[in-house]
Short mmCIF file of C-alpha atoms and ligand atoms in Angstrom, two decimals:
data_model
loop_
_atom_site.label_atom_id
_atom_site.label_comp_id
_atom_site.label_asym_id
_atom_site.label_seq_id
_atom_site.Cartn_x
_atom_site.Cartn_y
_atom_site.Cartn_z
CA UNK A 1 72.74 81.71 87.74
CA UNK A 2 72.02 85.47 88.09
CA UNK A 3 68.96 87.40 88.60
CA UNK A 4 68.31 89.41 85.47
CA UNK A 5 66.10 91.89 87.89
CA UNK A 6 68.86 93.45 90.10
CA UNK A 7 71.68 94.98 89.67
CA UNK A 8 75.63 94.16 90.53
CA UNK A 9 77.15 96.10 93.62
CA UNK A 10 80.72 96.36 94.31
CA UNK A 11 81.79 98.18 97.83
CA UNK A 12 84.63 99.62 99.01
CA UNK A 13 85.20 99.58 102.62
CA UNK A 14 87.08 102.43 104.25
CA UNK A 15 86.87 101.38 107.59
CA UNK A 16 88.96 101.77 110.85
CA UNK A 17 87.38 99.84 113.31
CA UNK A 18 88.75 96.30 112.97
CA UNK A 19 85.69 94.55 114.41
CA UNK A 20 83.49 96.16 111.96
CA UNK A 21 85.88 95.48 109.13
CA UNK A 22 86.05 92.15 109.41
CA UNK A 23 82.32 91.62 110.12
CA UNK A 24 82.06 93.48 106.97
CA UNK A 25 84.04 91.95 104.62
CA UNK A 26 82.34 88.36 105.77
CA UNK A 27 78.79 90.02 106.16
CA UNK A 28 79.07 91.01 102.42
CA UNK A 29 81.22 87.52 101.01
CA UNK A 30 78.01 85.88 101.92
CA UNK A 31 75.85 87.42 99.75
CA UNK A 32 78.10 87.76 97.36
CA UNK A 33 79.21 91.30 96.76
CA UNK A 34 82.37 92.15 95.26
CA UNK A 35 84.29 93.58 97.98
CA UNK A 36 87.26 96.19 98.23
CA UNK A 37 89.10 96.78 100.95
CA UNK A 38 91.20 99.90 100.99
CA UNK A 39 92.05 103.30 102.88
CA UNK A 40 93.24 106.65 102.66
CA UNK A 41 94.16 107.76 99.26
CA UNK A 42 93.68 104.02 98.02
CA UNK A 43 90.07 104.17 97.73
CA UNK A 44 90.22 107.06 95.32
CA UNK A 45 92.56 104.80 93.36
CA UNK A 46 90.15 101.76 93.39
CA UNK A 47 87.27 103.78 92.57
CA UNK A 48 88.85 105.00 89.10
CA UNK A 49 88.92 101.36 88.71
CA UNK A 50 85.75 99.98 89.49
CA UNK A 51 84.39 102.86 87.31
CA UNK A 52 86.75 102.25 84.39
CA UNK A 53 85.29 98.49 84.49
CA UNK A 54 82.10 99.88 83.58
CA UNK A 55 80.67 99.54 87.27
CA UNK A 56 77.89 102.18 87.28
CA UNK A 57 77.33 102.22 91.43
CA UNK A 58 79.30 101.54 94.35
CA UNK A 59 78.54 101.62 97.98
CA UNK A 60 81.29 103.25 100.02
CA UNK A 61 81.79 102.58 103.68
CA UNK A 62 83.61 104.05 106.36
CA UNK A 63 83.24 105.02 110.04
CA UNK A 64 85.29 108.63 109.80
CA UNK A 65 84.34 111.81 107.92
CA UNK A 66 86.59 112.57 105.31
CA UNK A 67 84.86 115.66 103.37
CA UNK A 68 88.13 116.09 101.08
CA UNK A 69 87.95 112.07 99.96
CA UNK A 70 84.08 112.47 99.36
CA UNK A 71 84.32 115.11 96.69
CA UNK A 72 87.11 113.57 95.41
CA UNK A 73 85.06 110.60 94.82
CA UNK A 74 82.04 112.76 93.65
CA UNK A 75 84.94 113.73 90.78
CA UNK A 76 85.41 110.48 89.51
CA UNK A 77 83.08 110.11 85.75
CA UNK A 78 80.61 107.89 85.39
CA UNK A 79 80.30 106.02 89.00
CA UNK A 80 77.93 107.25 91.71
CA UNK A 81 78.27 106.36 95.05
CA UNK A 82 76.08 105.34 97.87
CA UNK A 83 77.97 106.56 100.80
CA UNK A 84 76.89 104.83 104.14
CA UNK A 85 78.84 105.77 107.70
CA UNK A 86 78.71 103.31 110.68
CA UNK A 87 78.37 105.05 113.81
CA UNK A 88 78.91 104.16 117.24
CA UNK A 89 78.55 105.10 121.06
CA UNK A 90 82.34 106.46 120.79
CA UNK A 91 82.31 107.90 117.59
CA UNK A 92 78.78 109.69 117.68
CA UNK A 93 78.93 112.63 119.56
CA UNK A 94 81.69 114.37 117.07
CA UNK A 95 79.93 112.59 113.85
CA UNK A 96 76.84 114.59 114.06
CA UNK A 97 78.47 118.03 114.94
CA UNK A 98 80.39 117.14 111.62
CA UNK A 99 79.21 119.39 108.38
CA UNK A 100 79.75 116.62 105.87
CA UNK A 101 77.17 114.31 107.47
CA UNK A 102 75.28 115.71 104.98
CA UNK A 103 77.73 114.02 102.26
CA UNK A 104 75.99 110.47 103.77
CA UNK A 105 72.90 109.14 102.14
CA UNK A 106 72.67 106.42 104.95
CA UNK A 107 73.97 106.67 108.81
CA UNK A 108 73.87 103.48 110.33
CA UNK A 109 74.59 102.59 114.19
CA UNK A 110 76.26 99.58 115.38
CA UNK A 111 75.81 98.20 118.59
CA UNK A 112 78.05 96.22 121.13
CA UNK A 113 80.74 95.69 118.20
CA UNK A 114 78.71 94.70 115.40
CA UNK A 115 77.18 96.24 112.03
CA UNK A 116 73.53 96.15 111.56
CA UNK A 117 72.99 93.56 109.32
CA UNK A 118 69.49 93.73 109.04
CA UNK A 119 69.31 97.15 108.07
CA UNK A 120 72.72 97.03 105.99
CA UNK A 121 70.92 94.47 104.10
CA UNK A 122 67.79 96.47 103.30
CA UNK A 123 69.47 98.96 101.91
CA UNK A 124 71.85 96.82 99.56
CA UNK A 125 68.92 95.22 98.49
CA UNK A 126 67.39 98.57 97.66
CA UNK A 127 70.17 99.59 95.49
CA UNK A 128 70.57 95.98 94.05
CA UNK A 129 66.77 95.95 92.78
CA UNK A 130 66.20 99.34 92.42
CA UNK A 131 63.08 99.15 94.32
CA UNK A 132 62.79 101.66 97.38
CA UNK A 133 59.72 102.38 98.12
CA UNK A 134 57.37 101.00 100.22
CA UNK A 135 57.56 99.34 104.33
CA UNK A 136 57.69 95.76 103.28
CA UNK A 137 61.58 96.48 102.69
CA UNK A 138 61.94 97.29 106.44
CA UNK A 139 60.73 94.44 108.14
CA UNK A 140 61.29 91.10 107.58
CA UNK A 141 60.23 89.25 104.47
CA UNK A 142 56.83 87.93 104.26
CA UNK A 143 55.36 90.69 107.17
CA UNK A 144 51.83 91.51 105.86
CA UNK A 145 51.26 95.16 104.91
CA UNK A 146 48.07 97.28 105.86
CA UNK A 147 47.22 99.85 103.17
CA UNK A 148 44.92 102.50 103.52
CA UNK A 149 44.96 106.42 101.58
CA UNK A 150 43.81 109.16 103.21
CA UNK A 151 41.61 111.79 101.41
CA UNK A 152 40.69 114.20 103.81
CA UNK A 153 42.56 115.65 107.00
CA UNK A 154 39.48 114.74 108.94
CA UNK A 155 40.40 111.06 109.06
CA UNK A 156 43.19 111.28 111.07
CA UNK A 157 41.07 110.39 114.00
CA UNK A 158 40.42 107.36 112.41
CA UNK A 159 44.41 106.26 112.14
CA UNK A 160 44.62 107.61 115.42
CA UNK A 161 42.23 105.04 116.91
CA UNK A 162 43.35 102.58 114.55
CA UNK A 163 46.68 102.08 115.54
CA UNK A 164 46.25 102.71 118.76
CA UNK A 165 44.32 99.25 118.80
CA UNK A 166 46.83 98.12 116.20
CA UNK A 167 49.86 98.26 119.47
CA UNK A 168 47.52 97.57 121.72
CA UNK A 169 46.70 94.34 120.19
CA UNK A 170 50.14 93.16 119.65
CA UNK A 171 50.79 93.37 123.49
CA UNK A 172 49.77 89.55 123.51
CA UNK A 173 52.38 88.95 120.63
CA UNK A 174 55.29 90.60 122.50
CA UNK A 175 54.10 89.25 126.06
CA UNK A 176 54.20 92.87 127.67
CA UNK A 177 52.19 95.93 127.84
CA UNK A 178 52.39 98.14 124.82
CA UNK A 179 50.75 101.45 125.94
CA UNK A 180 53.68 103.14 125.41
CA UNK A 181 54.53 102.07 122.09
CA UNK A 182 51.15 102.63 121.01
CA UNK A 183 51.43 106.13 122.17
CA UNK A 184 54.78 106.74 119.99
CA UNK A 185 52.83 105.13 117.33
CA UNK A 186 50.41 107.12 116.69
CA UNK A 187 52.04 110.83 117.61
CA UNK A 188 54.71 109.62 114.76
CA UNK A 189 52.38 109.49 112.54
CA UNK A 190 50.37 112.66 113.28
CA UNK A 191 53.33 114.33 112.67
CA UNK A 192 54.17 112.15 109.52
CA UNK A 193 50.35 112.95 108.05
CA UNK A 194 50.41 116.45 108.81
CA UNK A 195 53.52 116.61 106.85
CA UNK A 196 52.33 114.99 103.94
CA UNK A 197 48.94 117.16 103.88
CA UNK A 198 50.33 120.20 104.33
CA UNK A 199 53.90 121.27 104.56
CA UNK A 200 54.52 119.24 101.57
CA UNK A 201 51.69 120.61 99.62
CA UNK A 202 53.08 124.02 97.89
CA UNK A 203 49.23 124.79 97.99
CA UNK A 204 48.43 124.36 101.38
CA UNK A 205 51.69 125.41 103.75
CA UNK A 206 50.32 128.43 104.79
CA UNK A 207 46.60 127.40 105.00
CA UNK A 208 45.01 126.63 109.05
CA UNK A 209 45.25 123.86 110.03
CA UNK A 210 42.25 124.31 112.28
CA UNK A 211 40.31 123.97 109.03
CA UNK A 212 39.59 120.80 107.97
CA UNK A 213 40.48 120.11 104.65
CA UNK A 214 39.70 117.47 101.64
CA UNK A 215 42.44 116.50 99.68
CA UNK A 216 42.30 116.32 95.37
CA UNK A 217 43.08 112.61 94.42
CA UNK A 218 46.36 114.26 93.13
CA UNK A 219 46.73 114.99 96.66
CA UNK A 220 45.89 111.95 98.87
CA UNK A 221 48.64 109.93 101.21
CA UNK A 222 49.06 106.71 101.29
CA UNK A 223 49.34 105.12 104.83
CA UNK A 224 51.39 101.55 105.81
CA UNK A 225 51.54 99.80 108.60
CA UNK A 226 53.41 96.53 109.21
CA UNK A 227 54.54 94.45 112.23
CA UNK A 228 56.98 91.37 111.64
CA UNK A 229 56.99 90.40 115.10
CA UNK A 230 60.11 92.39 116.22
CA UNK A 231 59.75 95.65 114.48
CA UNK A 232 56.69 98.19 113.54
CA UNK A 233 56.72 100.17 110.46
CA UNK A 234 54.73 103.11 109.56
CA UNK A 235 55.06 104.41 106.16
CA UNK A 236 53.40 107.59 104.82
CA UNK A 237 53.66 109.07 101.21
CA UNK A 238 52.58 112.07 99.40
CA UNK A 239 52.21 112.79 95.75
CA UNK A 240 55.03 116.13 96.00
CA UNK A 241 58.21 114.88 96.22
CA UNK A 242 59.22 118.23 97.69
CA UNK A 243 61.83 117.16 100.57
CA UNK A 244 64.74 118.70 100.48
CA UNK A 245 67.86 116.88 102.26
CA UNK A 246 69.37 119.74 104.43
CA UNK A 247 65.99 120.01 106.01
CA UNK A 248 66.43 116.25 107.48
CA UNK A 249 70.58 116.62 107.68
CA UNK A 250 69.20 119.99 109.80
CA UNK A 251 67.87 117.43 112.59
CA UNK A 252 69.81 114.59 111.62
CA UNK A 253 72.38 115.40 114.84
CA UNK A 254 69.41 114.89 116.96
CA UNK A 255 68.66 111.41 115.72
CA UNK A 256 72.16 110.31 116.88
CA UNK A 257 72.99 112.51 119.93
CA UNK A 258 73.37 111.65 123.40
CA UNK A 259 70.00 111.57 125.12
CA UNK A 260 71.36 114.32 127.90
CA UNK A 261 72.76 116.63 125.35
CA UNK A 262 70.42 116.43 122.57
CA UNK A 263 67.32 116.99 125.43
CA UNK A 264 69.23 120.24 126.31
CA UNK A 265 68.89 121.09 122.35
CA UNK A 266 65.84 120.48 121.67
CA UNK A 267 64.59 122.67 124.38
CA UNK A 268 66.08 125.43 122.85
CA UNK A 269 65.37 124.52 119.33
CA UNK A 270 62.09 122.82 119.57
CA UNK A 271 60.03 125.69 120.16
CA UNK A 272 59.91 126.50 115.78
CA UNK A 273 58.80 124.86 113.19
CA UNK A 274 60.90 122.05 113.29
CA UNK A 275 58.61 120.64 117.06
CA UNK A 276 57.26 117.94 114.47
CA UNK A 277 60.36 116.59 113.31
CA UNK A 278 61.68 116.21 116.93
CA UNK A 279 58.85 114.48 117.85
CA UNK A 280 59.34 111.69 115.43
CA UNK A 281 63.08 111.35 115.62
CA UNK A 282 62.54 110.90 119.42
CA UNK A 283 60.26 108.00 119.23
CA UNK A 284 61.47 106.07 116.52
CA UNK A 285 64.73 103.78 116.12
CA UNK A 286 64.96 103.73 112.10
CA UNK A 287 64.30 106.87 109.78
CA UNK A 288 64.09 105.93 105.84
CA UNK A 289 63.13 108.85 103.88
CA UNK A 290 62.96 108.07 100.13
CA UNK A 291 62.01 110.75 97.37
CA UNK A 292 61.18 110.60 93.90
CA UNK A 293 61.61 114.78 93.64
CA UNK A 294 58.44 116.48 92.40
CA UNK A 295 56.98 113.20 91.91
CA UNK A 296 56.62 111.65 95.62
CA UNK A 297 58.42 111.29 99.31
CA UNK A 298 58.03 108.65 101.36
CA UNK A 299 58.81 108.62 105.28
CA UNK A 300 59.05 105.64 107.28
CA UNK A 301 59.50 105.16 110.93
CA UNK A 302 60.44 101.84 112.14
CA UNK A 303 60.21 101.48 115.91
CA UNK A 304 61.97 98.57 117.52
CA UNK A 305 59.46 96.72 119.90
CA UNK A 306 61.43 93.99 121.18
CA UNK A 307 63.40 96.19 123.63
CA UNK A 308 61.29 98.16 126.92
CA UNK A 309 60.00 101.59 125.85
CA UNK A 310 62.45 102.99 128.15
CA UNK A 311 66.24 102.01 125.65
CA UNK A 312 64.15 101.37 122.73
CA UNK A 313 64.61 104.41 120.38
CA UNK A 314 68.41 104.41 121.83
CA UNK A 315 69.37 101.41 120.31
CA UNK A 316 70.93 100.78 116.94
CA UNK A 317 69.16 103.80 115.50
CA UNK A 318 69.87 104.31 111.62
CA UNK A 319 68.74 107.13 108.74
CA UNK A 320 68.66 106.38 104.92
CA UNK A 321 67.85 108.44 102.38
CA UNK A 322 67.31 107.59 99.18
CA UNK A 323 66.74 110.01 96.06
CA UNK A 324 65.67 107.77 93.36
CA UNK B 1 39.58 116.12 122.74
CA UNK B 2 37.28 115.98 125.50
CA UNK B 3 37.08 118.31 128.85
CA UNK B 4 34.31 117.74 131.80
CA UNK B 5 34.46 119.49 134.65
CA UNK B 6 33.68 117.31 137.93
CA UNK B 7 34.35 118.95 141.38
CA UNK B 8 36.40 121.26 140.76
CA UNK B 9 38.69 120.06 138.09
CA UNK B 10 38.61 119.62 134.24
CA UNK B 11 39.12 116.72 133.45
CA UNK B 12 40.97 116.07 129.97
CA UNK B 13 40.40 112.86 127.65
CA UNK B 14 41.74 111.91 124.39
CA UNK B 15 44.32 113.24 121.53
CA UNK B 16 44.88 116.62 121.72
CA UNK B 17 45.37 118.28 118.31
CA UNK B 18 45.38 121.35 116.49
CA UNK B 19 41.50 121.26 116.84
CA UNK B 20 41.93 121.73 120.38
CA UNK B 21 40.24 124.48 121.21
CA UNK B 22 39.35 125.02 124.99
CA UNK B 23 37.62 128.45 124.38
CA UNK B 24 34.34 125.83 124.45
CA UNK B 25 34.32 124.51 127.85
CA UNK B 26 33.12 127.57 129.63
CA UNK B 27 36.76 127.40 131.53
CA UNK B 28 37.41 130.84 134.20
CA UNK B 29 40.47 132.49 134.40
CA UNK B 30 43.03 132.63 136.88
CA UNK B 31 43.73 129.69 138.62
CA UNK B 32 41.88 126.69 136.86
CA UNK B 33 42.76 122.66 137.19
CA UNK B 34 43.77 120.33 135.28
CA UNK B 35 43.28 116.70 135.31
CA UNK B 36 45.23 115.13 132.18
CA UNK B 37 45.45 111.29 133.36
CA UNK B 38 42.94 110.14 130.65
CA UNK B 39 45.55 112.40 127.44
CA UNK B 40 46.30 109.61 124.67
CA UNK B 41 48.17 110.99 122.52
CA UNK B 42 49.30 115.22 121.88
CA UNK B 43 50.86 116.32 118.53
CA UNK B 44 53.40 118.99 117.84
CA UNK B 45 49.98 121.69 116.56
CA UNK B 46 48.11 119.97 119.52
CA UNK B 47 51.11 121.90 122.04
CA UNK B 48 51.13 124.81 120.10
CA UNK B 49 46.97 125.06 120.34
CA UNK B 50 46.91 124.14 123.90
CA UNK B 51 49.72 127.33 124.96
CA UNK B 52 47.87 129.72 122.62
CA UNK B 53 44.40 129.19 124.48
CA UNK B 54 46.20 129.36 127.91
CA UNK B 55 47.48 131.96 126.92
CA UNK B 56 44.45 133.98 125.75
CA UNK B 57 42.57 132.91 128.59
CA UNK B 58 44.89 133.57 131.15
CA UNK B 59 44.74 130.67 132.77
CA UNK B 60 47.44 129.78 135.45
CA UNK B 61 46.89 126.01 135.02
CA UNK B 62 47.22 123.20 137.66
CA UNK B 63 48.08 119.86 135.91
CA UNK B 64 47.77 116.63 137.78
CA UNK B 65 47.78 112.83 137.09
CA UNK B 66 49.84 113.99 133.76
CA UNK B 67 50.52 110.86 131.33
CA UNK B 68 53.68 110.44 129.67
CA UNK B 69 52.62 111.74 126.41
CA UNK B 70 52.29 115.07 128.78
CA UNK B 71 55.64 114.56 130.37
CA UNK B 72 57.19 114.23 126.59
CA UNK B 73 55.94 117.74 126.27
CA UNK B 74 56.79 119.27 128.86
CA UNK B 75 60.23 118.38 128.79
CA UNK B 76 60.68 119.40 124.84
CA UNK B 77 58.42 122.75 124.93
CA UNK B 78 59.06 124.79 127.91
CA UNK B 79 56.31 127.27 126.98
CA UNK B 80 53.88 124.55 128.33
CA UNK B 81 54.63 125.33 131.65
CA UNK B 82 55.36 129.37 131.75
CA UNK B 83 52.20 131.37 133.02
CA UNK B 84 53.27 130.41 136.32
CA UNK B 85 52.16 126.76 135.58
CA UNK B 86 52.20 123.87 138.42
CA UNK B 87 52.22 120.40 137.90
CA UNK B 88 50.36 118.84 141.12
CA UNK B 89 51.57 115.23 140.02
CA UNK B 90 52.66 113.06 137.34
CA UNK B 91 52.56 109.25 136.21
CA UNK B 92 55.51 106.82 135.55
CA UNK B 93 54.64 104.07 133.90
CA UNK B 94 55.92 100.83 135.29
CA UNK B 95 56.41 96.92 134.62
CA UNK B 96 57.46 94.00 135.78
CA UNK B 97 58.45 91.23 133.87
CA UNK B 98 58.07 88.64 136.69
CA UNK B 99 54.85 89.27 138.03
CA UNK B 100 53.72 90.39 134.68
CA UNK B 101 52.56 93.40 136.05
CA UNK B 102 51.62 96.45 134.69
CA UNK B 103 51.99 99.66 137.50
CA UNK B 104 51.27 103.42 137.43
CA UNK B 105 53.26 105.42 140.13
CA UNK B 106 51.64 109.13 140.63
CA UNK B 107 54.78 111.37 141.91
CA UNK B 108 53.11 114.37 143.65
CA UNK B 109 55.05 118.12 144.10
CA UNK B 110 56.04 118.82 147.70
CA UNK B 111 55.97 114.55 148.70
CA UNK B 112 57.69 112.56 145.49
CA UNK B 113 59.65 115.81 144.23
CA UNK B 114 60.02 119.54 144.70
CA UNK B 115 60.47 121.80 141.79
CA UNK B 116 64.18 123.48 141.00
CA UNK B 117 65.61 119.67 142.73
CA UNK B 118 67.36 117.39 140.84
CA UNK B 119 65.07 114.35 141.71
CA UNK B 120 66.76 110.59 141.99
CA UNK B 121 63.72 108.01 142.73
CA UNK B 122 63.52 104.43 142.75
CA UNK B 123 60.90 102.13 142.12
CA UNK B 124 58.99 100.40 145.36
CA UNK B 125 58.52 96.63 144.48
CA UNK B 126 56.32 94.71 144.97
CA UNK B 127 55.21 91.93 147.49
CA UNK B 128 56.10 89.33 145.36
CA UNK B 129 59.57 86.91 145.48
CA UNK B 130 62.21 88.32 142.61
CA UNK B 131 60.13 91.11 141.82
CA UNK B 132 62.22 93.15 138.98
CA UNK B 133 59.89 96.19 138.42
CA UNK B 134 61.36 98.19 135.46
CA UNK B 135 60.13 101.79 134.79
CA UNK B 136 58.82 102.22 131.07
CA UNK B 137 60.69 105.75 130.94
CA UNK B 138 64.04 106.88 131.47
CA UNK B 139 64.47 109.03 134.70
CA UNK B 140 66.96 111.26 133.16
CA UNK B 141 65.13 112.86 130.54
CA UNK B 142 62.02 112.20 131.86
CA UNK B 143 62.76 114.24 135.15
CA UNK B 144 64.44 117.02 133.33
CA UNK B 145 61.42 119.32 133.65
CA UNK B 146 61.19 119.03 137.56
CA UNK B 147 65.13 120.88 137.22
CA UNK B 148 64.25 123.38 135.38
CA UNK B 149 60.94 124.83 136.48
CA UNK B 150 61.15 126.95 139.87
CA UNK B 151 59.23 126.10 142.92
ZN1 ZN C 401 56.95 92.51 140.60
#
């Protein structure tokens, strides 16, 4: 029986780590993905294959940066790939300082020797049903989903106090005190809003922010919120579709550096235009940034309450983007 | 935003924005004080705002009781505390997973820490048997600003 919805995905896995290989290769048997195992100039090889098939889209994994073997594959007619790097606490530090991180639609991390299946999942199942957008595809199945659209920059205080008593209220449901969280919360989403009203808005980037301002309905956001018990996701999306990719691969590094080290650099870099950005990447665990170009982008932050405020946003931390 | 004055000190409340705008408090220049325990939440305009009215008041601000959403910004935009700034004292957040209690520690300059010092502090515990207080921050980052601003 197949589901006449979705879409067939082969992968190839390029990937050194044994651990992660393996996990892999089982991780993906189980739900029944076609699955190719190869390395160095191999996967160029299978590729050419799976494309002369008549496969239209491939994921391709691997845990090095390869720039050469990317464009290669970028050569190959008639196949795109969906190229998703595992990262780790060894690997990291020399990933991000790498210029074809920007080659990567998705950066996952894994943590304590194994993938993150949760999150590797999502995003198959993207691909697989070609349906992206949305928070309901970040947290478990079945989470409910606040929706509300915002129409005028005014109303920020209401989100503000909203889901501020939003965390508070789940401090019963995670049996500890979730100030802190709520805090993170709601300055993510400041940030997120304020993007959405104005820097993605060709007509109102330069305009004062001071002013208050009431959006066309060709210009509203939509707001989500949802909470599946372990993990809180707040989705905002604007009707431009106007984000480019070397802006996000621009703070990307930051996402995945070493707390020490990437402190040091955002005190040097924080001070510009990019203070926003920083503010989000450093209290969130997931980024998924999905864009429909001139039509819509989506942002969601996923923050990862089952762990104290204090490791949270260091743990498995992942970034997918998705131009659809 | 919200600031009352009460002996002395202005006391802060709420989310401070880009509608911050402090020129509407009747606030003196020179040396003026700065309560911020009651500061929700501050967003990346909110920062810029706040500076720019320092700034133009010339204001050498004292900052006490300072949250962690105050802490976060003062160890990502340095500008926050030129002008000769001081930060009297400053909350950690604090739980224990035993007692189920929730604690706020106030550090104060000159007792707790002392500017330019690379400052290692532990938690006191509580009374209680198997107490396992956990701070809500991490010291590292958090204490970063304490390095780098001079005594
Ligand atoms: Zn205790």
């Amino acid at each position: 029986m197949s589901n006449t919805d979705s879409i067939n995905i082969d992968s190839v896995i390029d990937v050194q780590n044994e651990h992660y290989r393996t996990e892999l290769v089982a991780l993906f048997k189980s739900c029944a993905m076609n699955t190719i195992v190869a390395q160095g100039e191999q996967t160029i090889e299978e590729i050419k294959v799976l494309a002369k098939n008549g496969c239209k889209q491939s994921l391709y994994i691997t845990d090095t940066i390869d720039e050469k073997k990317l464009k290669t594959h970028e050569t190959i007619p008639s196949i795109r790939m969906e190229n998703l790097l595992l990262v780790d606490d060894d690997t990291k530090d020399q990933i991000i300082d790498s210029e074809g991180l920007m080659m990567f639609e998705h950066v996952l991390s894994c943590n304590q020797d194994h993938v993150p299946h949760m999150q590797l999942m999502s995003t198959i199942r993207k691909i697989r049903e070609t349906k992206y957008f949305g928070v309901d595809k970040c947290v478990s199945y079945g989470a409910y989903v606040h929706r509300y659209v915002l129409s005028h920059s005014d109303q920020r205080q209401w989100f503000r106090d909203a889901l501020f008593e939003f965390v508070i209220g789940l401090s019963s449901v995670l049996g500890r005190p979730t100030d802190a969280y709520a805090q993170f919360a709601v300055e993510v989403q400041e940030e997120l809003l304020m993007n959405a009203i104005w820097d993605a808005n060709p007509k109102l980037q330069e305009v004062d922010r001071r002013v208050p301002i009431a959006l066309l309905p060709q210009e509203t956001v939509q707001v989500e919120w949802s909470f599946d018990g372990t993990h809180l996701a707040i989705g905002v999306r604007d009707s431009f579709g106007s984000f480019s990719k070397p802006t996000i691969y621009k703070y990307l590094r930051f996402l995945f550096a070493s707390e020490k080290k990437s402190m040091i650099r955002l005190q040097q870099e924080a001070a510009g235009a990019g203070l926003g950005l920083f503010m989000v990447l450093e209290r969130l665990s997931s980024l998924i940034v999905t864009v429909a170009p001139l039509k819509s982008t989506e942002v969601i932050a996923v923050l990862n309450l089952s762990t104290s405020p204090k490791t949270f946003s260091k743990k498995q931390r992942s970034f997918q983007f998705f131009s659809v | 935003m919200e600031v009352q004055l009460k002996d002395g000190i202005y006391f802060v409340s709420g989310d401070i924005t880009e509608t911050c705008d402090l020129g509407g408090f009747g606030l003196p220049s020179g040396s003026v004080h700065f309560d911020l325990g009651s500061v929700r939440t501050i967003n990346s305009c909110g920062v810029r705002e706040w500076i720019t009215w320092i700034n133009k008041l010339k204001i050498t601000p004292i900052y006490s009781n300072c949250p962690q959403s105050v802490v976060m910004q003062f160890n990502m935009v340095k500008e926050f505390l030129s002008n000769n700034s001081k930060v009297e004292s400053f909350q950690i957040p604090a739980y224990c997973e035993n007692c189920g209690e929730q604690k706020i520690y106030l550090l104060r300059s000159g007792k707790e820490f002392q500017f330019g010092k690379k400052l290692e502090y532990e938690l006191k515990k509580c009374e209680k048997d198997g107490c396992c207080i956990e701070s809500d921050v991490d010291f590292e980052s958090y204490f970063y600003f304490i390095e780098s601003l001079k005594s």
